[in-house]
Coordinates of C-alpha atoms and ligand atoms in Angstrom, one line a residue:
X30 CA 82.9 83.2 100.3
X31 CA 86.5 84.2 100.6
X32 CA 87.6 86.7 103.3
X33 CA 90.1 89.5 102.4
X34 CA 93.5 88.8 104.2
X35 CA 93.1 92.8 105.8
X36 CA 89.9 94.3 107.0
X37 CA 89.0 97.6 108.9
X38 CA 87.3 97.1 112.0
X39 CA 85.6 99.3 114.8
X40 CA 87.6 99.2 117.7
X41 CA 84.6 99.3 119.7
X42 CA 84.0 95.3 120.4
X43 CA 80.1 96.5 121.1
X44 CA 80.6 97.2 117.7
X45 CA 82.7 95.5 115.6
X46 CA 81.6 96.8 112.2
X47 CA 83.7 95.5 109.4
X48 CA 85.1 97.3 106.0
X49 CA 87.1 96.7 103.3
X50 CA 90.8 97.9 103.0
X51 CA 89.6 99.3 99.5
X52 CA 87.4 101.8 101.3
X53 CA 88.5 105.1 102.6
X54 CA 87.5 106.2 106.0
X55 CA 88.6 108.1 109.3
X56 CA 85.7 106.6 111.5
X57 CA 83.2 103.8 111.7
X58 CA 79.7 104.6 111.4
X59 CA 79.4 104.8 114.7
X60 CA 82.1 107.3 115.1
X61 CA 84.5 105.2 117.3
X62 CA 88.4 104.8 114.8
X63 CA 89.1 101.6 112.8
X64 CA 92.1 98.9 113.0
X65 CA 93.5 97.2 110.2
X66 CA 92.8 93.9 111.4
X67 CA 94.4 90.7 109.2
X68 CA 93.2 86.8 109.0
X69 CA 96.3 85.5 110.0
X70 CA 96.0 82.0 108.9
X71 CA 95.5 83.2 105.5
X72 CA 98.2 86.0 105.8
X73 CA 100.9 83.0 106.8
X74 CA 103.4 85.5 109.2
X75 CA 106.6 83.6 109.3
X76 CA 107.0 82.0 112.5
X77 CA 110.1 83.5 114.1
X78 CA 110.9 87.3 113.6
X79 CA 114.3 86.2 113.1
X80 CA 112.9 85.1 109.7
X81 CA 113.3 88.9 108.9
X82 CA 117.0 88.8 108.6
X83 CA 116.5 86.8 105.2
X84 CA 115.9 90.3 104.0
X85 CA 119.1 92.0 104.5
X86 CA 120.7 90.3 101.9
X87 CA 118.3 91.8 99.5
X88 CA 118.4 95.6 100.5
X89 CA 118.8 96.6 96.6
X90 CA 114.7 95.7 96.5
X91 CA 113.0 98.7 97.6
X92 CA 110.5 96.6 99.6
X93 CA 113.0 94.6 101.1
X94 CA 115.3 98.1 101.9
X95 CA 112.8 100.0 103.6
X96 CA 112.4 99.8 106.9
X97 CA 108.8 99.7 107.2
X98 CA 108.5 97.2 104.1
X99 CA 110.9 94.8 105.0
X100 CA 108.2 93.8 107.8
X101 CA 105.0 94.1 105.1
X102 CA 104.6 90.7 106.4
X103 CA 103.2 91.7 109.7
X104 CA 101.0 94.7 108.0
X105 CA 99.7 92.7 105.0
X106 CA 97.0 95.2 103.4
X107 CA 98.7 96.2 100.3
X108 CA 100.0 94.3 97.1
X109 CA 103.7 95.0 96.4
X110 CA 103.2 96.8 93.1
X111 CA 101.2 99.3 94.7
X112 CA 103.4 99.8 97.8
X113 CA 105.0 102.9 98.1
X114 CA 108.6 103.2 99.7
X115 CA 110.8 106.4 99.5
X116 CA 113.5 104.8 102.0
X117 CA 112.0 105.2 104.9
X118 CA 112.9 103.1 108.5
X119 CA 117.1 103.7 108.1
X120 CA 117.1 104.2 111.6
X121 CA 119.2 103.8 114.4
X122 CA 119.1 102.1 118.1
X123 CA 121.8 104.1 120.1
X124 CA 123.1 102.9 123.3
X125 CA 123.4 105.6 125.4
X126 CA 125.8 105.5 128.3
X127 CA 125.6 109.4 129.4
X128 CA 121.9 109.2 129.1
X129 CA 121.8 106.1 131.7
X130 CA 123.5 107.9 134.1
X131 CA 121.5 111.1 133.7
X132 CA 118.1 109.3 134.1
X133 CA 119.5 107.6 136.3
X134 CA 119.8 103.6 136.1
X135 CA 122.4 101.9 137.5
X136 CA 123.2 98.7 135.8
X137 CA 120.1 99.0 133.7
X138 CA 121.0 100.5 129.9
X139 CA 119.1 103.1 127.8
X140 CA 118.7 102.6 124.2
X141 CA 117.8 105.9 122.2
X142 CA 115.6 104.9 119.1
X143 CA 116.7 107.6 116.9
X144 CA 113.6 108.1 114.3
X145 CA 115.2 111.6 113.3
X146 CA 117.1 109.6 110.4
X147 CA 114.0 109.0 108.4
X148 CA 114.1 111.2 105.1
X149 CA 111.6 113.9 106.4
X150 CA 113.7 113.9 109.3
X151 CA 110.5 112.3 112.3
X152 CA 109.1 109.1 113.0
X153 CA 106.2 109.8 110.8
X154 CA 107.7 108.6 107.3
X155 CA 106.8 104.8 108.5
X156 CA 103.0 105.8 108.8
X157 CA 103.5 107.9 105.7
X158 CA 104.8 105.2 103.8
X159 CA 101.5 103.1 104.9
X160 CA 98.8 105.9 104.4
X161 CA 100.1 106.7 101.1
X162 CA 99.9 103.4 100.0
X163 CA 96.9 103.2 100.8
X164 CA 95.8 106.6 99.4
X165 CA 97.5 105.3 96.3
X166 CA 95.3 101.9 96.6
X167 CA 92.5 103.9 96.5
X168 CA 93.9 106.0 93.8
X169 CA 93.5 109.3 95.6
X170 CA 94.8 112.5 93.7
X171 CA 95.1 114.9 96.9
X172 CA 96.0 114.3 100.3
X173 CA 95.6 116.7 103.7
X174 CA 96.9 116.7 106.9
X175 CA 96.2 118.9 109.9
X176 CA 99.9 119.2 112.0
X177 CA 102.2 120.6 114.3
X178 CA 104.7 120.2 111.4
X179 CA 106.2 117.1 110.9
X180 CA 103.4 114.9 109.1
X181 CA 103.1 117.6 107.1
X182 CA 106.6 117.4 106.1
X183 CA 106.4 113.9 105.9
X184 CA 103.2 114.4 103.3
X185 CA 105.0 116.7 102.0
X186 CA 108.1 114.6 100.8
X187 CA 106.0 111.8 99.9
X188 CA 104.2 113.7 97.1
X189 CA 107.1 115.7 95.9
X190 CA 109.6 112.4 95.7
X191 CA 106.6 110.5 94.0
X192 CA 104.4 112.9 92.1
X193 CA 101.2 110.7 92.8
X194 CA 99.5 113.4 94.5
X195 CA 99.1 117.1 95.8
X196 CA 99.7 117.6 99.6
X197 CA 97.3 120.1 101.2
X198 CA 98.3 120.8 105.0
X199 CA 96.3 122.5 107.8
X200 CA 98.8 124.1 110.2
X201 CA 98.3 126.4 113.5
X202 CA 99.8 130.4 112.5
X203 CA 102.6 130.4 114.3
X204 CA 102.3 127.1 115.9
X205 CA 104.7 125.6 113.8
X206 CA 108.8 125.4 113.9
X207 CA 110.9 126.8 110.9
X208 CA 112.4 123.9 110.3
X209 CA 109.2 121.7 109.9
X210 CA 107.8 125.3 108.1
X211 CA 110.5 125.5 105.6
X212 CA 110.2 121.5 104.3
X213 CA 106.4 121.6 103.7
X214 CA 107.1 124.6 101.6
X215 CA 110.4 123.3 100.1
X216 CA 108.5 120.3 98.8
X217 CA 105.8 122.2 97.3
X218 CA 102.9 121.4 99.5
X219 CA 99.8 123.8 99.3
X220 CA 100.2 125.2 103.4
X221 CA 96.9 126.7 104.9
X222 CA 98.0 128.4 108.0
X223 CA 95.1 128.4 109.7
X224 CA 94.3 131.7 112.3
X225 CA 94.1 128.9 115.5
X226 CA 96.7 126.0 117.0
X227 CA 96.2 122.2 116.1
X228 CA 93.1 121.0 117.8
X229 CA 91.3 123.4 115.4
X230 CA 93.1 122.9 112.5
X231 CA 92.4 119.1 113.1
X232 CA 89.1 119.7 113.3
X233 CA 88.9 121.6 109.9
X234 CA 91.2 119.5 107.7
X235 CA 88.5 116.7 108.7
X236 CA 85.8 118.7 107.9
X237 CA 87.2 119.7 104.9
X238 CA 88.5 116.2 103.4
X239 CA 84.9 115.2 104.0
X240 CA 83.1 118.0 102.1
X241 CA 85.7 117.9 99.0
X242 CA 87.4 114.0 99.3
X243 CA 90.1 114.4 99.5
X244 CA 92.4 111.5 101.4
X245 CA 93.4 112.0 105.0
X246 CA 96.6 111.3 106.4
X247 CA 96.3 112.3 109.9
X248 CA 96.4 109.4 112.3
X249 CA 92.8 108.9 112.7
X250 CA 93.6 107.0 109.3
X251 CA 94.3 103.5 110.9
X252 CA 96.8 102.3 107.8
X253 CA 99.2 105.2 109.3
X254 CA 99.4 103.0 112.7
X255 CA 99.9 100.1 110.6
X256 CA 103.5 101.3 109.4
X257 CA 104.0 103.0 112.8
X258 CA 104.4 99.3 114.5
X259 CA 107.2 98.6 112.3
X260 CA 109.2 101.1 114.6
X261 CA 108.9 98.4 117.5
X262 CA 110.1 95.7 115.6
X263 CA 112.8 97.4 114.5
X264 CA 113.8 98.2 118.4
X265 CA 113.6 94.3 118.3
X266 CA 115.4 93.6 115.5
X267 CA 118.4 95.8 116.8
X268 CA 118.2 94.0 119.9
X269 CA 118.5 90.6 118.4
X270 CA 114.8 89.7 119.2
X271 CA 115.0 90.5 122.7
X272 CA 111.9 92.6 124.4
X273 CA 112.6 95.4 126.0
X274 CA 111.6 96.3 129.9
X275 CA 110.1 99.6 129.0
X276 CA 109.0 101.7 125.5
X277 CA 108.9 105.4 126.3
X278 CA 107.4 107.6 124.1
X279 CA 106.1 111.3 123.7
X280 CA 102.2 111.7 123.8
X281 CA 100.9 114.5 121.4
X282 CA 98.5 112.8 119.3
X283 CA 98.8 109.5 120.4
X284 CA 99.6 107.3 117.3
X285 CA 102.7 106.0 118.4
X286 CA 101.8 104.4 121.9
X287 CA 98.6 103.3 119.9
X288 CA 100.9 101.8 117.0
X289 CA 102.9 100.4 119.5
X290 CA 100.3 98.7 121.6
X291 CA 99.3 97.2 118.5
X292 CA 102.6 96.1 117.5
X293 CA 103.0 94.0 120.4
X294 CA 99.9 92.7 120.5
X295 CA 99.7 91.3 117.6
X296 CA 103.3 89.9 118.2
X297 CA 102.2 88.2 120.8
X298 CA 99.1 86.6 119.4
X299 CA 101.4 85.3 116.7
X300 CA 103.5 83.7 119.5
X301 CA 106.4 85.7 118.2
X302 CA 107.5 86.8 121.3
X303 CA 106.7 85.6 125.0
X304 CA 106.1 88.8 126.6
X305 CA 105.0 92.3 126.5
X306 CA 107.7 95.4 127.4
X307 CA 105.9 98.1 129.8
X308 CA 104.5 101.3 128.2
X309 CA 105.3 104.3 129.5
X310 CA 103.5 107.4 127.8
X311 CA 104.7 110.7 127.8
X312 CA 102.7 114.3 127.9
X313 CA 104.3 117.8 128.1
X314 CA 103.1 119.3 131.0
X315 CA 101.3 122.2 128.9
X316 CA 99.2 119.6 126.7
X317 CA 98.5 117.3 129.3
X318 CA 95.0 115.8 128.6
X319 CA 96.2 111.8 128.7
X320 CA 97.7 112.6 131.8
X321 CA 95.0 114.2 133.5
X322 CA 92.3 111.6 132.3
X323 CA 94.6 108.5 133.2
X324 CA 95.9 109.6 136.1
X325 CA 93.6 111.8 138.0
X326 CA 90.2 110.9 136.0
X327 CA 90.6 107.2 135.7
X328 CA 89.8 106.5 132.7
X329 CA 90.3 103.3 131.3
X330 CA 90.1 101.0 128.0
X331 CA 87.4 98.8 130.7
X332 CA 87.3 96.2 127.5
X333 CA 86.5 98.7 125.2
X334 CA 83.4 100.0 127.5
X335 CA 85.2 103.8 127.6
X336 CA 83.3 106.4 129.9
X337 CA 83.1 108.7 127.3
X338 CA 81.2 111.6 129.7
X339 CA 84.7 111.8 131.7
X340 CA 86.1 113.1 128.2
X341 CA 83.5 115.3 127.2
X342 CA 83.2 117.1 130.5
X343 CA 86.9 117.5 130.8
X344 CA 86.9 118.6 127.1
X345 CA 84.0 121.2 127.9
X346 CA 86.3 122.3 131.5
X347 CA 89.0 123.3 128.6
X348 CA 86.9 125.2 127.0
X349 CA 85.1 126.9 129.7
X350 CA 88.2 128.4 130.8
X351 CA 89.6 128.9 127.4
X352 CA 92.8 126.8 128.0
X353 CA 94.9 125.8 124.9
X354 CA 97.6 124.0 125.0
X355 CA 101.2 125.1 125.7
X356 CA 104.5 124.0 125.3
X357 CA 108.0 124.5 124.1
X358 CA 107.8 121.2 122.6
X359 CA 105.1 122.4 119.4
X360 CA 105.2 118.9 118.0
X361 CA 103.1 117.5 121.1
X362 CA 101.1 120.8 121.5
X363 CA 97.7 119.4 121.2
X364 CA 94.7 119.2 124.0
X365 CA 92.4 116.9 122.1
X366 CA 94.5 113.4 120.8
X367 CA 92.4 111.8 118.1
X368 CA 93.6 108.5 119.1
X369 CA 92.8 108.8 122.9
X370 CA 90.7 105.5 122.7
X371 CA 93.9 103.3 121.1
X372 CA 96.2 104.7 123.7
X373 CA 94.1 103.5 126.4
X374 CA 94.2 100.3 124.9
X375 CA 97.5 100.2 124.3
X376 CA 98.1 101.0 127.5
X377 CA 96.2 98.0 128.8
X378 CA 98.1 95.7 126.8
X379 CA 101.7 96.7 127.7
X380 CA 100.5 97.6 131.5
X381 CA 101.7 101.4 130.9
X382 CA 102.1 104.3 133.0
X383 CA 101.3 108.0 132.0
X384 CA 103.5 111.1 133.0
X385 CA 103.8 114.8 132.3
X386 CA 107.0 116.5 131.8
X387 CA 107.5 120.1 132.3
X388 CA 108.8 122.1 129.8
X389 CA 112.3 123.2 131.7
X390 CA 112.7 119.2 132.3
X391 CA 112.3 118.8 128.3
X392 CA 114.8 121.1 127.6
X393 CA 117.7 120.3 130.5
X394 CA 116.9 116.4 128.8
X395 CA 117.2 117.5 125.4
X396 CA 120.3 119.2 125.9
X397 CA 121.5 115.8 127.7
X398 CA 120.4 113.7 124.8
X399 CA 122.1 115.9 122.3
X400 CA 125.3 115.7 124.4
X401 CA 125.8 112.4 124.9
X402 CA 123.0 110.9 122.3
X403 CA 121.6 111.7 118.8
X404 CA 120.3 115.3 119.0
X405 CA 116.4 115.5 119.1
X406 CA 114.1 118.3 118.7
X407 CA 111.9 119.2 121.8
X408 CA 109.1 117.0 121.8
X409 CA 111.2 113.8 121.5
X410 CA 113.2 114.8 124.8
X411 CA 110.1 114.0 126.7
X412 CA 110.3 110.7 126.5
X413 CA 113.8 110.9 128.1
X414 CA 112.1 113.6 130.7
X415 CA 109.8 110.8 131.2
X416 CA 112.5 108.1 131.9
X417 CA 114.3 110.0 134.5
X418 CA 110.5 110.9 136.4
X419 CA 109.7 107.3 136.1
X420 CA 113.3 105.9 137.3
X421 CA 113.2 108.6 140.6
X422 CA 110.1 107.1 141.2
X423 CA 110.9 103.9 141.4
X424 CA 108.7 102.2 138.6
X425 CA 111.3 101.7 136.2
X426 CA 114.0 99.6 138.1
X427 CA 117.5 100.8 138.1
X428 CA 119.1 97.5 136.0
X429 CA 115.9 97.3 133.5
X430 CA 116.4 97.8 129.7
X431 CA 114.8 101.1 128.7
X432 CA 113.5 102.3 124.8
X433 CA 113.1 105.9 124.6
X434 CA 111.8 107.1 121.0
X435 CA 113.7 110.1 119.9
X436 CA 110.7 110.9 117.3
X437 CA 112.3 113.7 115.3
X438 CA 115.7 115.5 114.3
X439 CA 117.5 117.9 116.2
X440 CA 117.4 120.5 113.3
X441 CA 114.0 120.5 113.2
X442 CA 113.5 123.4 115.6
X443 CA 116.8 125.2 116.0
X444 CA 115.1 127.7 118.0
X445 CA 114.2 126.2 121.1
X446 CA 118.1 124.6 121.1
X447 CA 119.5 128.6 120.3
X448 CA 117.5 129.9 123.0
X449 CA 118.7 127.3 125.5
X450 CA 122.4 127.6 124.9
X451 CA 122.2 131.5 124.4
X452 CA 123.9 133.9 126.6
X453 CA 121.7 136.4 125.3
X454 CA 119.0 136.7 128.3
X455 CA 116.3 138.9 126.0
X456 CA 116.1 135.8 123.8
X457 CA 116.0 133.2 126.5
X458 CA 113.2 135.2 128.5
X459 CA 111.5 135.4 124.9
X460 CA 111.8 131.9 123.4
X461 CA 111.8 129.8 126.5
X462 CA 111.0 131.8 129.8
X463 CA 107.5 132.2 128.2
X464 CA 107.1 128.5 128.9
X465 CA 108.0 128.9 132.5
X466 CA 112.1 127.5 131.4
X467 CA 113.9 129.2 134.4
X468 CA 117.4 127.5 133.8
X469 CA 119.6 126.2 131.1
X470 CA 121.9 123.5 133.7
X471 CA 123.5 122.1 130.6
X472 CA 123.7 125.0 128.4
X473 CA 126.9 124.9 126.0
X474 CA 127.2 129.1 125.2
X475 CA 129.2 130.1 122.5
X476 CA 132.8 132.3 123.2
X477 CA 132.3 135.6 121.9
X478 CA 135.6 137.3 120.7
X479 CA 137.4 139.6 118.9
X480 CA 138.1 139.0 115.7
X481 CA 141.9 138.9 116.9
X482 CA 144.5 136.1 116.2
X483 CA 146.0 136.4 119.9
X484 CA 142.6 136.8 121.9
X485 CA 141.1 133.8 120.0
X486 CA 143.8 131.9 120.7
X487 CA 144.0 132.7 124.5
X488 CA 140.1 132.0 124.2
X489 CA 140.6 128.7 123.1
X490 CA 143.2 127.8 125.8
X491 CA 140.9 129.0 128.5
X492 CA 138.4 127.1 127.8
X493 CA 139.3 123.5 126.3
Ligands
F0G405 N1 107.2 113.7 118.6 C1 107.2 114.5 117.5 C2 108.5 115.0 117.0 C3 106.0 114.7 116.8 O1 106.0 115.4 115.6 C4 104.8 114.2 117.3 C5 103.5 114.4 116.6 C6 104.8 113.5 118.4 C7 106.0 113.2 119.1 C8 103.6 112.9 119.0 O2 103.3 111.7 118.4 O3 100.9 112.0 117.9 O4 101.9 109.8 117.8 O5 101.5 110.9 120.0 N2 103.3 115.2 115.7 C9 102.1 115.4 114.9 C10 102.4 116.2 113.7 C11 100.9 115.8 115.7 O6 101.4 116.9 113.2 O7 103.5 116.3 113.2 P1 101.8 111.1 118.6

């Protein structure tokens, strides 16, 4: 009998249950998450990835355009006429000079992946692209997600721009930025605010999906992952094949890190590159649960053997004490990642590190990276937080190549960025002092004048 080219698999190796890409589900009957896992010989990757540049002398083809696509040969699940693309993946690898120096390396270079370019403005259009093929695969009408705002954008956009299906989206009241807030409703998405933060919408979107089917999107749906990797071969493609010393990346949910594990093992099974770049995972301080379980815990992937009691009773500790996450940077506000068991995973493959920045360190490298990089909303900052940390440390060596993901735009939350730059010191105490921000070292405040030819002008030669 033939094989399909793509399966789902438990990612428990105890396990190992197989299904087919045709059937839609979050879990494996023993609860553990699914990969997408392919028959390689039978899915004949080309054998260099420089193979891939054949393609950018066919951008007018959709498939061939988008970034996530123009790699479909290394996420083989979905036939072309039913792949869904909305120009997604135009993104950018910035080298970074001002950033280097603030983090701190010497000869070593940072290089700002800047996924704010996609068309819902975050990272999450490349697993949007893959989960709503899939949901179109499967020929699903609706399609939830639970968020801190920018899948549910990104959901958002993809039904509006393709009409194949409704978006419902489960967000925490008041959890959510205005920018990520005003696209979901923009696009026309039906928006449940639900009266708690993210872990329990998560926990309700699933619940729901299941009782009514309808298709989820979150990343427990292990075809989003699937057009996540394409975000690391991208890094490589802008760097002319080369790997990378270190990936940095925020932790919130952990689907990147997990994408990005996967990514790189899977190159390297294919022999398509000789080694593995160092992981380095990022938590905010206030939603630090990877942190505290890798670092302090010791939990581990152990070959797939995961002490599951160290989760549970740290899980129960949270909820003894009635301690929800908190951070500035909403988009990684989350105590309970679904992909937890990936990430470890991941972080075996790519030998990673975990750290926790606080929320004033977010900020001061936000306000950095938006001065001498591509602007980036909160969340993304971290991983640049996490850079500097890592490089004072000593880990990351002062001449090494450094990724840091940059996962969504700056304009998503114009709040936090106001509040740091304001001179206004009721806001500041308001917005960010709540969080524990004390300072703003990098704050650029506006010039307030008259509205007087002479004084604006004497304003102006005061102070450029
Ligand atoms: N950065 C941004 C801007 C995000 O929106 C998210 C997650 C992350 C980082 C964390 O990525 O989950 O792969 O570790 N946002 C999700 C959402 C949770 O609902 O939009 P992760």
């Amino acid at each position: 009998m033939k094989t399909d080219v793509a399966l789902q698999r438990c990612i428990s190796p105890s396990c190992g249950a197989t299904y087919g890409v045709h059937e839609t589900r979050v879990a494996c009957k023993c609860g553990n998450l699914l990969d997408i896992v392919y028959d390689w010989d039978r899915a004949s990757p080309p054998s260099s990835l420089n193979w891939f540049e054949t393609k950018w002398s066919r951008r007018y083809e959709p498939l061939a355009f988008s970034g996530v696509w123009r790699f479909r040969e290394l996420l083989p699940f979905a036939p072309a006429e039913q792949t869904v693309t909305i120009g997604e993946g135009q993104t950018l690898l910035q080298n970074a000079a001002s950033v280097a120096k603030y983090v701190g390396l010497g000869k070593g270079e940072v290089h700002l992946q800047y996924e704010g370019m996609n068309p819902s403005g975050s990272f999450k259009d490349n697993g949007m692209s893959a989960a709503f093929t899939h949901a179109h695969m499967v020929n699903a009408k609706r399609a939830a997600c639970a968020s801190t705002g920018n899948t549910s954008a990104s959901l958002a956009l993809y039904c509006s721009v393709t009409r194949l299906m409704k978006a419902i989206i489960f967000i925490g009241s008041g959890k959510i930025s205005y920018g990520k807030l005003s696209q979901a409703l923009d696009y026309g998405a039906l928006t449940v605010q639900i009266a708690g933060d993210f872990d329990d919408a998560m926990q309700r979107v699933k619940e729901v999906s299941a009782q009514m089917g309808i298709y989820l999107v979150n990343s427990v749906n292990p075809f989003r992952l699937e057009g996540q990797k394409t975000i690391m071969f991208r890094v490589l493609e802008a760097l002319r094949w080369q790997v990378p010393d270190w990936i940095v990346v925020p932790g919130g949910n952990l689907g990147n890190s997990s994408a990005f594990g996967k990514a790189f093992f899977e190159l390297k099974e294919l022999g398509l590159i000789d080694r593995v770049p160092r992981l380095a995972v990022i938590n905010a301080a206030g939603a630090s649960t990877l942190f505290e379980l890798y670092n302090n815990r010791g939990l581990r992937w152990n070959g797939g053997q995961i002490d599951q009691s160290i989760v549970s009773k740290y899980y129960a500790e949270l909820d003894e004490q009635h301690r929800r996450a908190s951070t500035i940077a909403s988009a990684i506000e989350i105590n309970r990642p679904v992909n937890l068991d990936k990430c470890l995973r991941a972080l075996e493959v790519c030998d990673g590190v975990v750290r926790e920045a606080t929320d004033q360190d977010i900020l001061d490298a936000k306000a950095q990276v938006g001065a001498g990089g591509i602007g980036c909303e909160p969340a993304s900052a971290a991983s640049v937080a996490g850079a500097k940390q890592l490089i004072n440390e000593g880990i990351i060596g002062r001449d090494e190549r450094v990724v840091c993901i940059l996962t969504g735009h700056q304009l998503k939350d114009p709040t936090a960025t106001v509040a740091y730059h304001t001179t206004d010191q009721e806001q500041f105490n308001k917005v960010l002092g709540s969080h524990g921000v004390k300072r703003a070292a990098f704050a650029n405040r506006a010039v307030a004048v008259n509205n007087d030819l002479g004084e604006i002008i004497k304003a102006i030669q005061l102070y450029s």
